[in-house]
CSV table of C-alpha atoms in Angstrom, one decimal:
chain,number,residue,atom,x,y,z
A,16,MET,CA,-43.3,-19.7,66.6
A,17,THR,CA,-39.6,-19.6,65.8
A,18,LYS,CA,-37.5,-16.5,65.4
A,19,ILE,CA,-37.3,-17.0,61.7
A,20,GLU,CA,-41.1,-17.0,61.4
A,21,ASN,CA,-41.2,-13.6,63.2
A,22,GLU,CA,-38.8,-12.0,60.7
A,23,PRO,CA,-40.5,-9.7,58.2
A,24,ALA,CA,-41.0,-11.1,54.7
A,25,GLY,CA,-38.3,-10.1,52.3
A,26,SER,CA,-35.6,-9.3,54.9
A,27,PRO,CA,-32.1,-9.5,53.5
A,28,ALA,CA,-30.1,-12.7,54.2
A,29,PRO,CA,-27.3,-12.3,56.7
A,30,PRO,CA,-24.0,-11.5,55.1
A,31,LYS,CA,-22.0,-14.5,54.1
A,32,ALA,CA,-18.8,-14.9,56.2
A,33,PRO,CA,-15.7,-14.5,54.1
A,34,SER,CA,-13.7,-17.6,53.3
A,35,LEU,CA,-10.3,-18.4,54.7
A,36,ILE,CA,-8.7,-17.4,51.3
A,37,ASP,CA,-10.6,-14.1,51.3
A,38,ARG,CA,-9.6,-13.3,54.9
A,39,TYR,CA,-5.9,-14.2,54.3
A,40,PHE,CA,-5.5,-12.2,51.2
A,41,GLY,CA,-7.9,-9.5,52.0
A,42,ILE,CA,-9.8,-9.9,48.8
A,43,SER,CA,-13.1,-8.3,49.9
A,44,ALA,CA,-11.2,-5.6,51.8
A,45,ALA,CA,-9.4,-4.7,48.5
A,46,ALA,CA,-12.8,-4.5,46.7
A,47,SER,CA,-11.9,-7.5,44.6
A,48,THR,CA,-13.3,-11.0,44.0
A,49,VAL,CA,-11.7,-14.4,43.5
A,50,PRO,CA,-12.7,-14.6,39.8
A,51,ARG,CA,-11.2,-11.2,39.2
A,52,GLU,CA,-8.0,-12.2,40.9
A,53,LEU,CA,-7.7,-15.3,38.8
A,54,ARG,CA,-8.3,-13.4,35.6
A,55,ALA,CA,-5.7,-10.8,36.6
A,56,GLY,CA,-3.2,-13.6,37.2
A,57,LEU,CA,-3.8,-15.0,33.7
A,58,THR,CA,-3.4,-11.5,32.3
A,59,THR,CA,-0.1,-11.0,34.0
A,60,PHE,CA,1.1,-14.4,32.8
A,61,LEU,CA,0.3,-13.6,29.2
A,62,ALA,CA,2.0,-10.2,29.5
A,63,MET,CA,5.3,-11.6,30.8
A,64,SER,CA,5.4,-15.2,29.5
A,65,TYR,CA,7.7,-14.1,26.7
A,66,ILE,CA,10.5,-14.6,29.2
A,67,ILE,CA,10.1,-18.3,28.8
A,68,PHE,CA,11.4,-17.9,25.3
A,69,VAL,CA,13.8,-15.0,25.7
A,70,ASN,CA,15.7,-15.9,28.9
A,71,PRO,CA,17.0,-19.2,27.6
A,72,ASP,CA,17.9,-17.5,24.3
A,73,VAL,CA,20.1,-15.0,26.2
A,74,LEU,CA,21.6,-17.3,28.8
A,75,SER,CA,22.4,-20.2,26.5
A,76,SER,CA,25.0,-17.9,24.9
A,77,ALA,CA,27.1,-18.2,28.1
A,78,ILE,CA,25.9,-21.3,29.9
A,79,VAL,CA,27.5,-24.2,28.0
A,80,VAL,CA,28.2,-27.7,29.3
A,81,ASP,CA,30.5,-29.9,27.3
A,82,GLY,CA,28.7,-33.0,25.9
A,83,VAL,CA,25.2,-31.6,26.8
A,84,ASP,CA,23.0,-30.5,23.9
A,85,ASN,CA,19.8,-29.7,25.8
A,86,ILE,CA,21.0,-26.7,27.9
A,87,PHE,CA,18.4,-24.5,26.2
A,88,THR,CA,15.6,-26.8,27.3
A,89,GLN,CA,17.0,-27.0,30.8
A,90,LEU,CA,17.0,-23.2,30.9
A,91,VAL,CA,13.4,-23.2,29.8
A,92,ILE,CA,12.4,-25.4,32.8
A,93,THR,CA,14.7,-23.4,35.1
A,94,THR,CA,13.1,-20.1,33.9
A,95,CYS,CA,9.6,-21.5,34.6
A,96,VAL,CA,10.6,-22.9,38.1
A,97,ALA,CA,12.3,-19.6,39.1
A,98,ALA,CA,9.3,-17.5,37.9
A,99,ALA,CA,6.8,-19.9,39.6
A,100,PHE,CA,8.7,-19.7,42.9
A,101,GLY,CA,9.3,-15.9,42.8
A,102,SER,CA,5.6,-15.2,42.0
A,103,LEU,CA,4.5,-17.7,44.7
A,104,VAL,CA,6.4,-16.2,47.6
A,105,MET,CA,5.4,-12.7,46.5
A,106,GLY,CA,1.7,-13.7,46.5
A,107,LEU,CA,1.7,-16.1,49.5
A,108,VAL,CA,4.1,-14.4,51.8
A,109,ALA,CA,4.1,-10.7,50.9
A,110,ARG,CA,0.5,-10.9,49.6
A,111,TYR,CA,1.0,-8.5,46.8
A,112,PRO,CA,-0.3,-9.1,43.2
A,113,PHE,CA,3.1,-8.8,41.6
A,114,ALA,CA,4.8,-11.6,39.6
A,115,GLN,CA,8.5,-12.3,39.4
A,116,ALA,CA,10.8,-14.0,36.8
A,117,PRO,CA,14.4,-13.8,35.6
A,118,GLY,CA,14.9,-10.2,34.7
A,119,MET,CA,15.7,-8.8,31.3
A,120,GLY,CA,18.9,-6.8,31.3
A,121,LEU,CA,20.2,-8.7,34.2
A,122,ASN,CA,20.3,-11.8,32.1
A,123,ALA,CA,22.2,-9.9,29.4
A,124,PHE,CA,24.7,-8.6,32.0
A,125,PHE,CA,25.1,-12.1,33.3
A,126,ALA,CA,25.8,-13.6,29.9
A,127,PHE,CA,27.5,-11.0,27.8
A,128,THR,CA,29.4,-9.0,30.5
A,129,VAL,CA,30.3,-11.2,33.4
A,130,VAL,CA,30.7,-14.5,31.6
A,131,LEU,CA,31.7,-13.7,28.0
A,132,GLY,CA,33.2,-10.3,28.7
A,133,MET,CA,35.0,-10.6,32.0
A,134,GLY,CA,35.8,-14.2,31.8
A,135,TYR,CA,34.0,-15.6,34.8
A,136,THR,CA,32.6,-19.1,34.6
A,137,TRP,CA,28.8,-19.2,34.5
A,138,GLN,CA,28.9,-21.1,37.8
A,139,ALA,CA,30.8,-18.2,39.4
A,140,ALA,CA,28.3,-15.7,38.0
A,141,LEU,CA,25.5,-17.7,39.6
A,142,ALA,CA,27.3,-17.4,42.9
A,143,ALA,CA,27.5,-13.6,42.4
A,144,VAL,CA,23.7,-13.5,41.8
A,145,PHE,CA,23.1,-15.5,44.9
A,146,ILE,CA,25.3,-13.2,47.1
A,147,SER,CA,23.5,-10.1,45.6
A,148,GLY,CA,20.2,-11.7,46.6
A,149,VAL,CA,21.4,-12.3,50.1
A,150,LEU,CA,22.4,-8.6,50.3
A,151,PHE,CA,19.0,-7.6,49.1
A,152,VAL,CA,17.3,-9.6,51.8
A,153,VAL,CA,19.5,-8.4,54.6
A,154,LEU,CA,19.3,-4.8,53.6
A,155,SER,CA,15.5,-5.1,53.2
A,156,VAL,CA,15.1,-6.7,56.6
A,157,VAL,CA,17.2,-4.1,58.5
A,158,GLY,CA,15.5,-1.2,56.8
A,159,ALA,CA,18.6,0.1,55.0
A,160,ARG,CA,16.7,0.4,51.7
A,161,ARG,CA,16.0,4.1,52.0
A,162,ALA,CA,19.6,5.0,52.5
A,163,ILE,CA,20.8,3.0,49.5
A,164,VAL,CA,18.0,4.3,47.3
A,165,LYS,CA,19.1,7.9,48.1
A,166,ALA,CA,22.8,7.1,47.3
A,167,LEU,CA,22.3,7.3,43.5
A,168,PRO,CA,20.8,10.4,42.0
A,169,MET,CA,17.5,9.9,40.1
A,170,SER,CA,19.2,10.8,36.8
A,171,LEU,CA,21.6,7.8,37.1
A,172,LYS,CA,18.8,5.5,38.1
A,173,MET,CA,16.9,6.4,35.0
A,174,ALA,CA,20.0,6.3,32.8
A,175,ILE,CA,20.9,2.8,34.0
A,176,THR,CA,17.5,1.5,33.0
A,177,ALA,CA,17.7,3.3,29.6
A,178,GLY,CA,21.2,2.1,29.0
A,179,ILE,CA,20.2,-1.5,29.6
A,180,GLY,CA,17.4,-1.0,27.1
A,181,GLY,CA,19.9,0.1,24.5
A,182,PHE,CA,22.1,-2.8,25.3
A,183,LEU,CA,19.2,-5.2,24.9
A,184,ALA,CA,18.2,-3.7,21.6
A,185,LEU,CA,21.7,-4.1,20.3
A,186,ILE,CA,21.7,-7.8,21.3
A,187,GLY,CA,18.4,-8.3,19.6
A,188,MET,CA,19.6,-6.7,16.4
A,189,LYS,CA,22.8,-8.8,16.5
A,190,ASN,CA,20.9,-12.0,17.1
A,191,ALA,CA,18.7,-11.3,14.1
A,192,GLY,CA,21.6,-10.2,11.9
A,193,ILE,CA,20.2,-6.7,11.5
A,194,VAL,CA,23.6,-5.3,12.6
A,195,VAL,CA,26.9,-7.1,12.0
A,196,ALA,CA,30.6,-6.6,12.8
A,197,ASP,CA,32.6,-4.5,10.4
A,198,GLU,CA,36.3,-3.9,10.4
A,199,SER,CA,36.2,-0.3,9.2
A,200,THR,CA,33.1,1.0,11.0
A,201,PHE,CA,32.9,-1.5,13.9
A,202,VAL,CA,29.2,-2.2,13.2
A,203,ALA,CA,27.2,-2.1,10.0
A,204,LEU,CA,23.8,-3.1,8.6
A,205,GLY,CA,23.4,-6.8,7.9
A,206,ASP,CA,22.1,-8.4,4.7
A,207,ILE,CA,18.5,-7.5,4.6
A,208,ARG,CA,17.9,-10.2,2.1
A,209,GLN,CA,18.6,-12.9,4.7
A,210,ALA,CA,15.5,-14.6,6.1
A,211,PRO,CA,16.4,-14.0,9.8
A,212,VAL,CA,16.7,-10.3,9.2
A,213,TRP,CA,13.4,-9.7,7.5
A,214,LEU,CA,11.6,-12.1,9.7
A,215,ALA,CA,12.8,-10.2,12.8
A,216,LEU,CA,11.8,-6.9,11.2
A,217,VAL,CA,8.3,-8.3,10.4
A,218,GLY,CA,8.0,-9.5,14.0
A,219,LEU,CA,9.2,-6.1,15.3
A,220,VAL,CA,6.5,-4.2,13.4
A,221,LEU,CA,3.8,-6.7,14.3
A,222,THR,CA,4.6,-6.6,18.0
A,223,ALA,CA,4.7,-2.8,18.0
A,224,VAL,CA,1.3,-2.7,16.3
A,225,LEU,CA,-0.2,-5.2,18.9
A,226,MET,CA,1.2,-3.1,21.7
A,227,LYS,CA,-0.2,0.1,20.2
A,228,LEU,CA,-3.6,-1.6,20.1
A,229,ARG,CA,-3.1,-2.5,23.7
A,230,VAL,CA,-3.4,-6.2,23.1
A,231,THR,CA,-2.7,-8.1,26.3
A,232,GLY,CA,0.4,-10.3,26.0
A,233,ALA,CA,1.5,-8.4,22.8
A,234,ILE,CA,5.1,-9.4,23.1
A,235,LEU,CA,4.2,-13.1,23.5
A,236,TRP,CA,1.7,-13.0,20.6
A,237,GLY,CA,4.4,-11.3,18.5
A,238,ILE,CA,6.9,-14.1,19.2
A,239,LEU,CA,4.3,-16.8,18.4
A,240,ALA,CA,3.1,-15.1,15.2
A,241,THR,CA,6.6,-14.6,14.0
A,242,THR,CA,7.4,-18.3,14.7
A,243,VAL,CA,4.3,-19.4,12.8
A,244,VAL,CA,5.5,-17.3,9.8
A,245,ALA,CA,8.9,-19.1,9.9
A,246,ILE,CA,7.3,-22.5,10.1
A,247,VAL,CA,4.6,-22.0,7.4
A,248,PHE,CA,7.1,-20.5,4.9
A,249,ARG,CA,9.8,-23.0,5.9
A,250,LEU,CA,12.3,-20.2,6.4
A,251,PRO,CA,16.0,-21.1,7.0
A,252,VAL,CA,16.2,-19.3,10.4
A,253,TYR,CA,17.2,-22.2,12.7
A,254,THR,CA,20.6,-23.6,13.5
A,255,ASP,CA,22.9,-24.0,10.5
A,256,ASN,CA,20.4,-22.1,8.3
A,257,THR,CA,17.9,-24.9,8.4
A,258,SER,CA,14.1,-24.7,8.3
A,259,PHE,CA,11.5,-26.2,10.7
A,260,ALA,CA,12.1,-29.9,11.0
A,261,GLY,CA,8.8,-30.8,12.8
A,262,PHE,CA,8.0,-31.6,16.4
A,263,THR,CA,10.6,-34.3,16.9
A,264,ASP,CA,9.9,-34.4,20.6
A,265,GLY,CA,6.2,-34.0,20.5
A,266,ILE,CA,4.3,-31.1,21.9
A,267,VAL,CA,3.6,-32.0,25.5
A,268,ALA,CA,6.1,-33.7,27.7
A,269,ALA,CA,6.8,-34.1,31.4
A,270,PRO,CA,9.3,-31.6,32.8
A,271,PHE,CA,12.6,-33.0,33.9
A,272,TRP,CA,15.2,-32.0,36.5
A,273,PRO,CA,17.8,-29.5,35.0
A,274,GLY,CA,20.6,-31.3,36.6
A,275,ASP,CA,23.4,-29.8,34.5
A,276,ILE,CA,22.7,-26.2,35.7
A,277,ALA,CA,20.9,-26.5,39.0
A,278,PHE,CA,22.9,-26.1,42.2
A,279,LYS,CA,26.1,-25.4,40.3
A,280,MET,CA,27.1,-22.2,42.0
A,281,ASP,CA,30.9,-21.8,42.4
A,282,PHE,CA,31.8,-19.4,45.2
A,283,GLY,CA,35.5,-20.4,45.0
A,284,ALA,CA,35.8,-19.4,41.4
A,285,LEU,CA,34.1,-16.1,42.0
A,286,LEU,CA,36.4,-15.1,44.9
A,287,ASN,CA,39.6,-16.4,43.3
A,288,HIS,CA,39.3,-14.8,39.9
A,289,GLU,CA,42.4,-13.1,38.5
A,290,THR,CA,40.9,-9.7,39.3
A,291,LEU,CA,40.8,-10.8,42.9
A,292,LEU,CA,38.3,-9.5,45.5
A,293,VAL,CA,37.6,-6.1,43.9
A,294,GLY,CA,36.6,-7.8,40.6
A,295,ALA,CA,34.1,-10.0,42.5
A,296,VAL,CA,32.8,-7.1,44.5
A,297,THR,CA,32.2,-5.1,41.3
A,298,VAL,CA,30.2,-8.0,39.8
A,299,VAL,CA,28.2,-8.6,42.9
A,300,LEU,CA,27.5,-4.9,43.4
A,301,THR,CA,26.5,-4.4,39.8
A,302,PHE,CA,24.0,-7.3,40.1
A,303,PHE,CA,22.8,-5.8,43.4
A,304,VAL,CA,22.6,-2.2,42.3
A,305,VAL,CA,20.8,-2.9,39.0
A,306,ASP,CA,18.3,-5.3,40.7
A,307,PHE,CA,17.9,-3.1,43.8
A,308,PHE,CA,17.0,0.0,42.0
A,309,ASP,CA,15.0,-1.7,39.3
A,310,ALA,CA,13.0,-3.7,41.8
A,311,THR,CA,12.6,-0.7,44.1
A,312,GLY,CA,11.2,1.4,41.3
A,313,THR,CA,9.1,-1.4,39.8
A,314,LEU,CA,7.6,-2.5,43.1
A,315,THR,CA,7.0,1.1,44.4
A,316,GLY,CA,5.3,2.0,41.1
A,317,LEU,CA,3.1,-1.1,41.0
A,318,ALA,CA,2.2,-0.7,44.7
A,319,GLN,CA,1.1,2.9,44.1
A,320,ARG,CA,-1.0,1.8,41.1
A,321,SER,CA,-2.6,-0.9,43.2
A,322,GLY,CA,-3.5,1.5,45.9
A,323,TYR,CA,-1.1,0.3,48.5
A,324,VAL,CA,1.0,3.5,48.9
A,325,ASP,CA,-0.3,6.0,51.4
A,326,GLU,CA,0.1,9.8,51.4
A,327,HIS,CA,3.5,9.4,53.1
A,328,GLY,CA,4.8,7.1,50.4
A,329,ASP,CA,4.8,4.1,52.7
A,330,MET,CA,3.6,0.6,51.9
A,331,PRO,CA,2.3,-2.1,54.2
A,332,ARG,CA,4.6,-5.1,54.6
A,333,ALA,CA,7.3,-3.2,52.7
A,334,LYS,CA,10.2,-5.2,54.3
A,335,THR,CA,8.5,-8.4,53.3
A,336,LEU,CA,7.8,-7.2,49.9
A,337,PHE,CA,11.4,-6.3,49.1
A,338,SER,CA,12.7,-9.4,50.9
A,339,MET,CA,10.8,-11.6,48.6
A,340,ASP,CA,12.5,-10.1,45.6
A,341,GLY,CA,15.9,-11.0,47.1
A,342,LEU,CA,14.7,-14.5,48.1
A,343,ALA,CA,13.6,-15.1,44.5
A,344,ALA,CA,17.0,-14.0,43.3
A,345,MET,CA,18.7,-16.5,45.6
A,346,PHE,CA,16.4,-19.3,44.6
A,347,GLY,CA,16.9,-18.5,40.9
A,348,ALA,CA,20.7,-18.6,41.2
A,349,MET,CA,20.4,-22.0,42.9
A,350,MET,CA,18.3,-23.3,40.0
A,351,GLY,CA,20.8,-21.9,37.4
A,352,THR,CA,19.4,-18.7,36.1
A,353,SER,CA,20.3,-15.0,36.4
A,354,THR,CA,18.6,-12.6,38.8
A,355,THR,CA,14.9,-13.2,39.4
A,356,THR,CA,13.0,-10.0,40.1
A,357,ALA,CA,9.7,-8.2,40.0
A,358,TYR,CA,8.2,-7.7,36.6
A,359,VAL,CA,6.7,-4.4,35.5
A,360,GLU,CA,4.3,-6.4,33.3
A,361,SER,CA,2.5,-7.1,36.5
A,362,ALA,CA,0.8,-3.8,35.8
A,363,ALA,CA,-1.3,-5.6,33.2
A,364,GLY,CA,-2.8,-7.8,35.9
A,365,VAL,CA,-3.3,-4.7,38.2
A,366,GLU,CA,-5.1,-3.0,35.4
A,367,GLU,CA,-7.3,-6.1,35.1
A,368,GLY,CA,-8.3,-5.7,38.7
A,369,GLY,CA,-5.8,-7.8,40.6
A,370,ARG,CA,-5.2,-6.4,44.1
A,371,THR,CA,-4.0,-9.3,46.2
A,372,GLY,CA,-1.5,-12.1,46.4
A,373,LEU,CA,-4.0,-14.5,44.8
A,374,THR,CA,-3.2,-12.8,41.5
A,375,ALA,CA,0.5,-13.6,41.8
A,376,ILE,CA,-0.2,-17.2,42.9
A,377,THR,CA,-2.3,-17.7,39.8
A,378,THR,CA,0.6,-16.5,37.7
A,379,ALA,CA,2.9,-18.9,39.5
A,380,ALA,CA,0.6,-21.8,38.8
A,381,LEU,CA,0.5,-21.0,35.1
A,382,PHE,CA,4.3,-21.0,34.9
A,383,VAL,CA,4.2,-24.5,36.4
A,384,VAL,CA,1.7,-25.6,33.6
A,385,ALA,CA,4.0,-24.0,31.0
A,386,MET,CA,6.8,-26.5,32.0
A,387,PHE,CA,4.7,-29.3,30.5
A,388,PHE,CA,4.9,-27.7,27.0
A,389,TRP,CA,8.7,-27.3,26.9
A,390,PRO,CA,9.0,-29.2,23.5
A,391,LEU,CA,7.2,-26.2,21.9
A,392,ILE,CA,9.9,-23.7,23.1
A,393,GLY,CA,12.6,-25.1,20.9
A,394,VAL,CA,10.5,-24.3,17.8
A,395,VAL,CA,11.0,-20.6,18.5
A,396,PRO,CA,14.0,-19.2,16.5
A,397,SER,CA,16.2,-16.4,17.6
A,398,ALA,CA,14.8,-14.2,14.9
A,399,ALA,CA,11.4,-14.5,16.6
A,400,THR,CA,12.7,-13.5,20.1
A,401,ALA,CA,14.9,-10.7,18.7
A,402,PRO,CA,11.9,-8.3,18.3
A,403,ALA,CA,11.1,-8.9,22.0
A,404,LEU,CA,14.5,-7.7,23.0
A,405,ILE,CA,14.3,-4.6,20.8
A,406,ILE,CA,10.8,-3.8,22.0
A,407,VAL,CA,11.7,-4.2,25.7
A,408,GLY,CA,14.8,-2.1,25.0
A,409,ALA,CA,12.6,0.7,23.6
A,410,ILE,CA,10.2,0.5,26.6
A,411,MET,CA,13.2,0.9,29.0
A,412,LEU,CA,14.2,4.2,27.3
A,413,GLU,CA,11.2,5.8,29.0
A,414,GLY,CA,13.2,6.9,31.9
A,415,VAL,CA,15.3,9.3,29.9
A,416,LYS,CA,12.5,11.9,30.0
A,417,HIS,CA,13.2,12.3,33.8
A,418,VAL,CA,16.8,13.3,33.2
A,419,ASP,CA,17.5,17.1,33.4
A,420,LEU,CA,19.3,17.5,30.1
A,421,ASP,CA,19.8,21.3,30.7
A,422,ASP,CA,22.2,20.5,33.6
A,423,ILE,CA,25.5,19.1,32.2
A,424,GLY,CA,26.2,17.7,35.7
A,425,GLU,CA,23.2,15.5,35.3
A,426,ALA,CA,23.1,15.1,31.5
A,427,LEU,CA,26.7,13.9,30.9
A,428,PRO,CA,26.8,11.1,33.5
A,429,ALA,CA,23.4,9.9,32.2
A,430,PHE,CA,24.7,10.1,28.6
A,431,LEU,CA,27.8,8.1,29.5
A,432,THR,CA,25.8,5.5,31.4
A,433,ILE,CA,23.4,5.0,28.5
A,434,PHE,CA,25.8,4.9,25.6
A,435,ALA,CA,28.7,3.1,27.3
A,436,MET,CA,26.6,0.0,27.8
A,437,PRO,CA,26.0,-0.8,24.1
A,438,PHE,CA,29.2,0.8,22.8
A,439,THR,CA,31.4,-1.2,25.2
A,440,TYR,CA,29.1,-4.2,25.3
A,441,SER,CA,29.0,-4.0,29.0
A,442,ILE,CA,26.4,-2.9,31.5
A,443,ALA,CA,29.0,-2.7,34.2
A,444,ASN,CA,31.0,-0.1,32.2
A,445,GLY,CA,27.9,2.0,31.8
A,446,VAL,CA,27.1,2.0,35.5
A,447,SER,CA,30.8,2.7,36.3
A,448,PHE,CA,31.2,5.6,33.9
A,449,GLY,CA,28.0,7.2,35.2
A,450,ILE,CA,28.9,6.9,38.9
A,451,ILE,CA,32.5,8.1,38.4
A,452,SER,CA,31.7,11.1,36.2
A,453,TYR,CA,28.8,12.2,38.4
A,454,ALA,CA,31.1,12.1,41.5
A,455,LEU,CA,34.0,13.9,39.8
A,456,ILE,CA,31.8,16.7,38.5
A,457,LYS,CA,30.2,17.3,41.9
A,458,VAL,CA,33.7,17.4,43.6
A,459,LEU,CA,35.4,19.6,41.0
A,460,THR,CA,32.6,22.1,41.0
A,461,GLY,CA,32.5,22.4,44.7
A,462,ARG,CA,29.1,20.8,45.0
A,463,TRP,CA,30.2,17.6,46.7
A,464,ARG,CA,27.6,18.0,49.5
A,465,GLU,CA,24.8,17.4,47.0
A,466,ALA,CA,25.7,13.7,46.7
A,467,SER,CA,25.8,10.9,49.2
A,468,TRP,CA,29.1,9.7,50.7
A,469,LEU,CA,28.2,6.2,49.5
A,470,LEU,CA,28.3,7.4,45.9
A,471,TYR,CA,31.8,8.7,46.4
A,472,LEU,CA,32.9,5.4,48.0
A,473,LEU,CA,31.5,3.5,45.0
A,474,ALA,CA,33.2,5.9,42.6
A,475,ALA,CA,36.6,5.5,44.4
A,476,LEU,CA,36.3,1.7,44.3
A,477,LEU,CA,35.5,1.8,40.6
A,478,ILE,CA,38.4,4.1,39.8
A,479,ILE,CA,40.7,1.7,41.7
A,480,ARG,CA,39.4,-1.2,39.6
A,481,TYR,CA,40.0,0.6,36.3
A,482,VAL,CA,43.5,1.9,37.2
A,483,TRP,CA,45.0,-1.0,39.0
A,484,LEU,CA,43.0,-4.1,38.3
A,485,MET,CA,41.9,-4.0,34.6
């Protein structure tokens, strides 16, 4: 009689050995399943896929190539490629369930401050993004993250995020015609009777309602619903005040190589700009600082929500986690887009149960699929993406509640940081005003020991820039 015949009836079957995928990602160890990870990846994609529409809309204001009329479409493909690569390395190498894509706020800084405001070519700006990514990787690998994180006070970190939110909201209102230039008051309310204005307002309310109802992918659905309204009612919201002209390029098409913007970084133009080295350093550091603190806060918060942060505040594979953010920024710059970074919308996938890198890989695969639907992207008017900018701006104001408004030494630098960004149409000015004012207040009140020496060094460099190099 065999051993099997001697076993008592009804004995449980031996446990099934975990698959290679399960072992690599630690799916069972994280109390998750493959179907749950796939579902979470889809949820994350739906929550952040609005970037496919919005990023090209922002960057196409600055990235212009003479004789080329499909830059917007090339930016759509580049956005998808950067998001797919960033999410893939985050999931495959770092094995975290966090997706990456070109960051909101950083794309606005790239387009409206560095290129249109400071006069750099977009090729030089891409070089600055690449260098900032290199710095991010190097500092992550050597473990210098903790020292740099401590250099800026929490109030300024929160204010930078909030200021970028206000700047994004202003850009969204400007793109929709809600606010316009005015000689006597600088800005004024636009003509509400114009189709782009009321279409954007309808989209804004609709998106807000969807978000309040906790609809997954609310921003994306808001963009799509607003676009449908523009098409159905044939509203004159497209280029030259025209209405929808039909799907002239079809709906599905094979993606093509974005050759006019990929691998166009110009390091020579960056370092030989009329503001010389300090100007280039300011641009690179601003890209670096904004991305560094945004990514640090985002990734730390997501890791904590995912159960990866221990009682000491440490995360497994932390160096790899942060290095993948820098690597994504470098790759995105090579492909022709602004800084690629971790997305807080990954929290949607985490809430859906995503706990491992398989979630991020799923999101990456969906961005690849999205590239085959690029003809649909051109159908989305600026008035439909404007509400997304305003909504994201509102979300980014959340950090203000962490600023101690009863302490003028904390409140004034935060105030200057937040309001200088939209009022001067420059994220760099907001960051600079905040750092300089914070440092001066600490020194002049005899409390200089309360801030890091690195903060004073940054403040000194920024003062030099404004006094001698502007």
